Short mmCIF file of C-alpha atoms in Angstrom, two decimals:
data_model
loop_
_atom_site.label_atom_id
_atom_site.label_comp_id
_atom_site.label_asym_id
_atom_site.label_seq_id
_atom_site.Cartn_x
_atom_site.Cartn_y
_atom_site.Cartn_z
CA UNK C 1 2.51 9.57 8.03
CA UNK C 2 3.20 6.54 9.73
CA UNK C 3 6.53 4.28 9.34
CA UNK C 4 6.16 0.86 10.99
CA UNK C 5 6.64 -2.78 10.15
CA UNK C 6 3.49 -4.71 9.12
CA UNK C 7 2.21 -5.34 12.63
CA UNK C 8 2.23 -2.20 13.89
CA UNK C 9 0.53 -1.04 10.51
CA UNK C 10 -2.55 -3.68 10.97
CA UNK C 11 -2.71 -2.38 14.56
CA UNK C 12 -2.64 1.12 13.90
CA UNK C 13 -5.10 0.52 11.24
CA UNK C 14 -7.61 -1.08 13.36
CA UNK C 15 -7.70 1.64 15.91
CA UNK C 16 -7.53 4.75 13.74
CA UNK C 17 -8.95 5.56 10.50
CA UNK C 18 -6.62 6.39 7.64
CA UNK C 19 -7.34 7.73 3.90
CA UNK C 20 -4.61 6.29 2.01
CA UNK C 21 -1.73 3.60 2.76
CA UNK C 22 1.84 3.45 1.23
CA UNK C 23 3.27 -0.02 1.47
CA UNK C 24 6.64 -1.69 -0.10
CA UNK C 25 6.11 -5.44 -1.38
CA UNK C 26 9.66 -6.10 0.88
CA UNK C 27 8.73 -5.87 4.95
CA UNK C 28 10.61 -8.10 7.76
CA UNK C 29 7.66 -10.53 8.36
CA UNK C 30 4.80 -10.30 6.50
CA UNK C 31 5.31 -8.68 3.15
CA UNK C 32 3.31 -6.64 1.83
CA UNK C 33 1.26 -8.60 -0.29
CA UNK C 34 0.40 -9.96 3.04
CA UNK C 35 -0.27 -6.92 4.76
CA UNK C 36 -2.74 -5.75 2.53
CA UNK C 37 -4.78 -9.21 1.90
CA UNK C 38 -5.18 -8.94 6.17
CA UNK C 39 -6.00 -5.34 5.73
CA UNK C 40 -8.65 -6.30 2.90
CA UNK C 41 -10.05 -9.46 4.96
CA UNK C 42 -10.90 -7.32 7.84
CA UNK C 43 -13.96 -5.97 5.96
CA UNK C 44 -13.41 -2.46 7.05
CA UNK C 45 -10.96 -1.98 4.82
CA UNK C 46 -11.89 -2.91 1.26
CA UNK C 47 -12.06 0.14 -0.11
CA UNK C 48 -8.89 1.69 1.32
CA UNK C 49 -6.32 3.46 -1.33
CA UNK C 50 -2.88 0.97 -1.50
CA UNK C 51 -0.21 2.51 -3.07
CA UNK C 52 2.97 -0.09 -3.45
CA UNK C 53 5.72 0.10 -4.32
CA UNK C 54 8.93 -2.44 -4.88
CA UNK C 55 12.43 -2.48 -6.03
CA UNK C 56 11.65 -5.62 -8.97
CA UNK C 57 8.44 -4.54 -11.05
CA UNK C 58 7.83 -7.99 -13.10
CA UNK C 59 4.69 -8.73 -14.04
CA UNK C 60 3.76 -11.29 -11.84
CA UNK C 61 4.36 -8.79 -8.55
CA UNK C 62 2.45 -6.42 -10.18
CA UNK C 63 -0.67 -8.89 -11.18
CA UNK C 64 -0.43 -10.09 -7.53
CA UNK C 65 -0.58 -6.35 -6.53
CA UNK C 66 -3.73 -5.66 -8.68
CA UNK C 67 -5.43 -8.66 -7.37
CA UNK C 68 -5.39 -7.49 -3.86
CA UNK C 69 -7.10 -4.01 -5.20
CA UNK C 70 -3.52 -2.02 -4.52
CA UNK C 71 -4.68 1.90 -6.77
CA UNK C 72 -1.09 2.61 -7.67
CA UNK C 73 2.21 0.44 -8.22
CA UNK C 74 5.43 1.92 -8.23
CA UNK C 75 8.63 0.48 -9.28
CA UNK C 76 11.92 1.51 -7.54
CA UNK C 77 13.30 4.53 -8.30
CA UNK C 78 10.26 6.64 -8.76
CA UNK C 79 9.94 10.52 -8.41
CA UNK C 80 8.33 11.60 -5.20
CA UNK C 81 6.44 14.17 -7.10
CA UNK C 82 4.68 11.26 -8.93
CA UNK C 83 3.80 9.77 -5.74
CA UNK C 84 2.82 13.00 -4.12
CA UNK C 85 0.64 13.67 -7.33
CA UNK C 86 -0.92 9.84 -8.04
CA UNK C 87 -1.47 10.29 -3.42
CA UNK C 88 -3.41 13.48 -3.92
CA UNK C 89 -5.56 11.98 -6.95
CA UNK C 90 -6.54 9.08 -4.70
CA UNK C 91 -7.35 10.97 -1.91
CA UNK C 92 -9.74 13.57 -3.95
CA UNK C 93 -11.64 10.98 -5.84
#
């Protein structure tokens, strides 16, 4: 597990392999939206599991969310066994 702000994440990411990212739409800087169309525009990372997750679920965050390719979308509060659960399916498949 890795907790950083969205610079750190695209670093980290492009010097050590991961199975499955985590990401809130809210981040100081680049939000996540923007975090993961970098992360998909690198090429090496097109395929990588996005789960994210936000406080404000409307439809338009969520259709900008499954544009990108994000697997999962969460809205604030969730259960952390749902996450663990919908994490583990993602990384089995």
């Amino acid at each position: 597990m890795f907790n950083a702000d969205e610079n750190a994440a695209l670093t980290m990411l492009a010097n050590e392999p991961v199975d499955l990212m985590v990401i809130d739409v809210n981040m100081p800087g680049l939000d996540g939206f923007a975090t993961v169309a970098a992360l998909r525009a690198d090429g090496k990372h097109t395929t990588l599991p996005v789960i994210m997750m936000t406080a404000g679920g409307l439809g338009d965050v969520r259709s900008r969310a499954a544009e990108l390719g994000v697997a999962t979308f969460f809205t604030k509060p969730f259960s952390p066994a749902v996450l663990a659960e919908k994490a583990k399916r993602l990384l089995t498949d």
